[in-house]
Amino acid sequence: MLKLQGNRIREIQSTAFKDLIGVEIINLDDNSLQTIKSETFVNMPNLDVLTLRRNKIVHIEDYAFGELPELLILSLLSNSLICDCRIRSFHLWLLQQTSTVADGVVCSNINEQLIKDIPNVEECKETTTEIQSSTITTESLETTQPFKLTTMKAIIGQTSINNAILLGIISCTVSAMAFVTIFIYIVIKTRFRDRSAVHKQNRTGKQEEMVGYDLAETPNCYSNEYDLPQEVI
């Protein structure tokens, strides 16, 4: 016997109880289970009693219960099972369990009707969700026609790609402009420096010419003592 009641259990992994051949009673009352997963209770040939009372069970997945030939009591009292197409597998399983007493196995959304008494449960069909679009904030993408959710995802994905490409182009353009600006700056600076050097050289040459001219025109410059005036001699 497995006594697991009142342990605040929220989830039981698939096949958690698989192949527990010797177990006859499992008590999972007063926990917080919301879903019974596929293959949770399978290959347990000696299981007699299974109680899941006062949980929060809403859904039972396909094939959650396998062959339980000795199961006498299944109690789901005080849960909130929703009966829609997803309950079909459990509904068919209950119809096969002719010797099992199903306690509290009712539909919370159909006036507490016994699941066994539901005349027919249709299979779930794959449907495409359609939404009425308004405006997708990208550039100027607007539409008033319904479109499939998958189309919307594709548009958003393409928009993200386009934005990434645009950012890449902008980045390359900015880099190129920066390079050109630096190159122009270097060229202008080099030319300015060359012109400054030429201007300085020209000024130096003119100064030398002026000094030479002044020396040539200066009077009373004597080459030796014999050129002195007679008064001095």
Tab-separated table of C-alpha atoms in Angstrom:
chain	number	residue	atom	x	y	z
A	1	MET	CA	0.000	0.000	0.000
A	2	LEU	CA	1.286	3.444	-0.970
A	3	LYS	CA	0.104	6.228	1.348
A	4	LEU	CA	0.892	9.524	-0.381
A	5	GLN	CA	-2.027	11.619	0.821
A	6	GLY	CA	-1.590	15.201	2.042
A	7	ASN	CA	1.898	15.736	0.613
A	8	ARG	CA	1.118	18.747	-1.602
A	9	ILE	CA	2.108	16.751	-4.666
A	10	ARG	CA	1.551	18.856	-7.790
A	11	GLU	CA	2.797	16.521	-10.480
A	12	ILE	CA	3.459	12.837	-11.014
A	13	GLN	CA	5.845	11.929	-13.805
A	14	SER	CA	4.770	9.420	-16.416
A	15	THR	CA	5.587	5.798	-15.539
A	16	ALA	CA	6.290	6.784	-11.904
A	17	PHE	CA	4.273	3.768	-10.723
A	18	LYS	CA	4.962	1.552	-13.715
A	19	ASP	CA	5.660	-2.118	-13.001
A	20	LEU	CA	4.789	-1.890	-9.282
A	21	ILE	CA	3.362	-5.367	-9.542
A	22	GLY	CA	2.822	-5.976	-5.830
A	23	VAL	CA	0.990	-2.723	-4.987
A	24	GLU	CA	-2.711	-3.161	-4.222
A	25	ILE	CA	-3.718	0.264	-2.843
A	26	ILE	CA	-2.535	3.781	-3.755
A	27	ASN	CA	-3.820	6.770	-1.783
A	28	LEU	CA	-3.169	10.179	-3.371
A	29	ASP	CA	-5.928	12.111	-1.600
A	30	ASP	CA	-5.581	15.769	-0.564
A	31	ASN	CA	-2.743	16.778	-2.867
A	32	SER	CA	-2.518	19.464	-5.583
A	33	LEU	CA	-2.547	17.379	-8.744
A	34	GLN	CA	-3.973	19.132	-11.803
A	35	THR	CA	-3.218	16.654	-14.585
A	36	ILE	CA	-2.864	12.888	-14.760
A	37	LYS	CA	-0.172	12.315	-17.360
A	38	SER	CA	0.009	9.571	-19.949
A	39	GLU	CA	1.105	6.146	-18.696
A	40	THR	CA	0.935	7.140	-15.036
A	41	PHE	CA	-0.975	4.045	-13.960
A	42	VAL	CA	0.049	1.170	-16.240
A	43	ASN	CA	1.142	-2.430	-15.805
A	44	MET	CA	-0.090	-2.746	-12.227
A	45	PRO	CA	-1.913	-6.097	-12.342
A	46	ASN	CA	-2.705	-6.273	-8.602
A	47	LEU	CA	-3.944	-2.721	-8.006
A	48	ASP	CA	-7.345	-2.887	-6.275
A	49	VAL	CA	-7.982	0.644	-5.000
A	50	LEU	CA	-6.840	4.005	-6.388
A	51	THR	CA	-8.028	7.183	-4.682
A	52	LEU	CA	-7.383	10.710	-5.954
A	53	ARG	CA	-9.947	12.604	-3.885
A	54	ARG	CA	-9.804	16.338	-3.143
A	55	ASN	CA	-7.133	17.255	-5.655
A	56	LYS	CA	-7.384	19.880	-8.406
A	57	ILE	CA	-7.508	17.508	-11.346
A	58	VAL	CA	-8.767	19.179	-14.512
A	59	HIS	CA	-7.401	16.988	-17.311
A	60	ILE	CA	-6.547	13.334	-17.784
A	61	GLU	CA	-4.185	12.761	-20.692
A	62	ASP	CA	-4.545	9.988	-23.260
A	63	TYR	CA	-3.641	6.539	-21.987
A	64	ALA	CA	-3.074	7.738	-18.413
A	65	PHE	CA	-4.647	4.469	-17.263
A	66	GLY	CA	-3.513	1.164	-18.728
A	67	GLU	CA	-4.752	-2.346	-18.144
A	68	LEU	CA	-5.747	-2.639	-14.479
A	69	PRO	CA	-7.616	-5.960	-14.397
A	70	GLU	CA	-8.054	-6.061	-10.593
A	71	LEU	CA	-9.085	-2.448	-10.057
A	72	LEU	CA	-12.262	-2.378	-7.965
A	73	ILE	CA	-12.471	1.257	-6.834
A	74	LEU	CA	-11.387	4.455	-8.574
A	75	SER	CA	-12.264	7.604	-6.644
A	76	LEU	CA	-11.938	11.084	-8.142
A	77	LEU	CA	-14.304	12.776	-5.724
A	78	SER	CA	-14.039	16.587	-5.336
A	79	ASN	CA	-12.015	17.372	-8.438
A	80	SER	CA	-12.751	19.648	-11.399
A	81	LEU	CA	-12.583	17.425	-14.460
A	82	ILE	CA	-13.409	19.214	-17.704
A	83	CYS	CA	-15.159	17.059	-20.276
A	84	ASP	CA	-14.079	17.995	-23.788
A	85	CYS	CA	-12.380	16.109	-26.583
A	86	ARG	CA	-9.352	15.519	-24.352
A	87	ILE	CA	-11.397	13.276	-22.052
A	88	ARG	CA	-12.143	10.834	-24.896
A	89	SER	CA	-9.383	8.332	-24.046
A	90	PHE	CA	-10.364	8.231	-20.357
A	91	HIS	CA	-14.041	7.927	-21.311
A	92	LEU	CA	-13.344	4.870	-23.483
A	93	TRP	CA	-11.190	3.337	-20.727
A	94	LEU	CA	-14.004	3.734	-18.190
A	95	LEU	CA	-16.442	1.971	-20.500
A	96	GLN	CA	-14.084	-1.010	-20.629
A	97	GLN	CA	-13.704	-1.173	-16.822
A	98	THR	CA	-16.973	-2.993	-16.231
A	99	SER	CA	-15.973	-4.250	-12.782
A	100	THR	CA	-14.636	-0.930	-11.481
A	101	VAL	CA	-16.657	1.377	-9.257
A	102	ALA	CA	-15.974	4.933	-10.421
A	103	ASP	CA	-16.668	7.300	-7.515
A	104	GLY	CA	-16.978	11.020	-8.226
A	105	VAL	CA	-15.891	10.649	-11.843
A	106	VAL	CA	-18.036	13.506	-13.140
A	107	CYS	CA	-17.815	16.470	-15.502
A	108	SER	CA	-17.475	19.771	-13.675
A	109	ASN	CA	-18.479	21.682	-16.795
A	110	ILE	CA	-21.583	19.589	-17.638
A	111	ASN	CA	-23.666	19.784	-14.461
A	112	GLU	CA	-21.704	17.049	-12.679
A	113	GLN	CA	-22.727	14.476	-15.264
A	114	LEU	CA	-21.082	11.077	-14.922
A	115	ILE	CA	-18.360	10.667	-17.502
A	116	LYS	CA	-19.525	7.129	-18.160
A	117	ASP	CA	-22.943	8.476	-19.149
A	118	ILE	CA	-21.679	10.851	-21.818
A	119	PRO	CA	-23.194	9.476	-25.041
A	120	ASN	CA	-20.344	10.406	-27.326
A	121	VAL	CA	-17.031	12.209	-27.005
A	122	GLU	CA	-15.580	13.428	-30.281
A	123	GLU	CA	-11.910	13.256	-31.093
A	124	CYS	CA	-9.888	16.416	-30.879
A	125	LYS	CA	-9.310	17.987	-34.261
A	126	GLU	CA	-6.354	20.117	-35.160
A	127	THR	CA	-7.531	23.647	-35.719
A	128	THR	CA	-5.777	26.698	-37.013
A	129	THR	CA	-6.163	29.696	-34.775
A	130	GLU	CA	-7.253	32.794	-36.656
A	131	ILE	CA	-7.097	36.258	-35.219
A	132	GLN	CA	-8.380	39.593	-36.425
A	133	SER	CA	-5.288	41.630	-36.939
A	134	SER	CA	-5.118	45.304	-36.226
A	135	THR	CA	-1.664	46.746	-36.642
A	136	ILE	CA	1.731	45.166	-36.251
A	137	THR	CA	4.202	47.792	-35.136
A	138	THR	CA	7.083	47.466	-37.548
A	139	GLU	CA	7.100	49.959	-40.376
A	140	SER	CA	3.771	50.311	-42.145
A	141	LEU	CA	2.446	46.765	-42.006
A	142	GLU	CA	-1.323	46.959	-41.640
A	143	THR	CA	-4.141	44.609	-42.580
A	144	THR	CA	-7.816	44.196	-41.873
A	145	GLN	CA	-8.114	40.593	-43.001
A	146	PRO	CA	-7.911	37.582	-40.647
A	147	PHE	CA	-4.762	35.602	-41.050
A	148	LYS	CA	-3.333	32.472	-39.547
A	149	LEU	CA	-1.226	32.595	-36.438
A	150	THR	CA	1.567	30.808	-38.273
A	151	THR	CA	1.566	33.581	-40.906
A	152	MET	CA	1.863	36.197	-38.194
A	153	LYS	CA	4.862	34.404	-36.701
A	154	ALA	CA	6.483	34.229	-40.136
A	155	ILE	CA	5.934	37.968	-40.684
A	156	ILE	CA	7.392	38.835	-37.290
A	157	GLY	CA	10.354	36.546	-37.930
A	158	GLN	CA	10.967	38.144	-41.346
A	159	THR	CA	10.681	41.602	-39.809
A	160	SER	CA	13.313	40.684	-37.221
A	161	ILE	CA	15.631	39.493	-40.003
A	162	ASN	CA	15.053	42.709	-41.982
A	163	ASN	CA	15.763	44.807	-38.888
A	164	ALA	CA	19.000	42.905	-38.306
A	165	ILE	CA	20.059	43.463	-41.942
A	166	LEU	CA	19.178	47.174	-41.698
A	167	LEU	CA	21.210	47.549	-38.502
A	168	GLY	CA	24.138	45.831	-40.215
A	169	ILE	CA	23.946	48.211	-43.189
A	170	ILE	CA	23.748	51.250	-40.896
A	171	SER	CA	26.736	50.011	-38.893
A	172	CYS	CA	28.820	49.475	-42.048
A	173	THR	CA	27.817	52.917	-43.381
A	174	VAL	CA	28.796	54.654	-40.144
A	175	SER	CA	32.135	52.821	-40.103
A	176	ALA	CA	32.827	53.789	-43.721
A	177	MET	CA	31.959	57.443	-43.045
A	178	ALA	CA	34.233	57.473	-40.018
A	179	PHE	CA	37.086	56.009	-42.079
A	180	VAL	CA	36.598	58.570	-44.873
A	181	THR	CA	36.467	61.415	-42.340
A	182	ILE	CA	39.716	60.294	-40.714
A	183	PHE	CA	41.377	59.902	-44.122
A	184	ILE	CA	40.326	63.398	-45.218
A	185	TYR	CA	41.554	64.823	-41.922
A	186	ILE	CA	44.965	63.186	-42.371
A	187	VAL	CA	45.269	64.457	-45.969
A	188	ILE	CA	44.315	68.021	-44.998
A	189	LYS	CA	46.673	67.989	-42.040
A	190	THR	CA	49.546	66.682	-44.216
A	191	ARG	CA	48.980	69.340	-46.875
A	192	PHE	CA	48.765	72.082	-44.279
A	193	ARG	CA	52.020	70.900	-42.722
A	194	ASP	CA	53.756	70.820	-46.145
A	195	ARG	CA	52.524	74.306	-46.969
A	196	SER	CA	53.733	75.583	-43.596
A	197	ALA	CA	57.173	74.090	-44.242
A	198	VAL	CA	57.376	75.685	-47.709
A	199	HIS	CA	56.241	79.052	-46.358
A	200	LYS	CA	58.806	78.888	-43.567
A	201	GLN	CA	61.548	77.989	-46.050
A	202	ASN	CA	60.610	80.920	-48.289
A	203	ARG	CA	60.690	83.321	-45.340
A	204	THR	CA	64.150	82.049	-44.334
A	205	GLY	CA	65.463	82.535	-47.890
A	206	LYS	CA	64.149	86.075	-48.076
A	207	GLN	CA	65.727	86.939	-44.731
A	208	GLU	CA	69.111	85.631	-45.935
A	209	GLU	CA	68.859	87.703	-49.124
A	210	MET	CA	68.067	90.816	-47.110
A	211	VAL	CA	71.039	90.248	-44.784
A	212	GLY	CA	73.399	89.799	-47.750
A	213	TYR	CA	72.075	92.951	-49.342
A	214	ASP	CA	72.634	94.979	-46.195
A	215	LEU	CA	76.211	93.789	-45.863
A	216	ALA	CA	77.001	94.692	-49.446
A	217	GLU	CA	75.596	98.237	-49.117
A	218	THR	CA	77.183	99.087	-45.719
A	219	PRO	CA	79.763	101.993	-46.122
A	220	ASN	CA	83.133	102.410	-44.365
A	221	CYS	CA	83.928	98.765	-44.428
A	222	TYR	CA	87.714	98.423	-44.825
A	223	SER	CA	89.570	95.366	-45.832
A	224	ASN	CA	92.899	96.248	-44.058
A	225	GLU	CA	94.783	98.978	-42.257
A	226	TYR	CA	96.122	100.548	-45.402
A	227	ASP	CA	92.667	101.640	-46.396
A	228	LEU	CA	92.319	103.843	-43.317
A	229	PRO	CA	92.015	107.635	-43.904
A	230	GLN	CA	95.156	109.738	-43.845
A	231	GLU	CA	94.141	111.580	-40.714
A	232	VAL	CA	94.384	108.402	-38.701
A	233	ILE	CA	97.883	107.645	-40.033
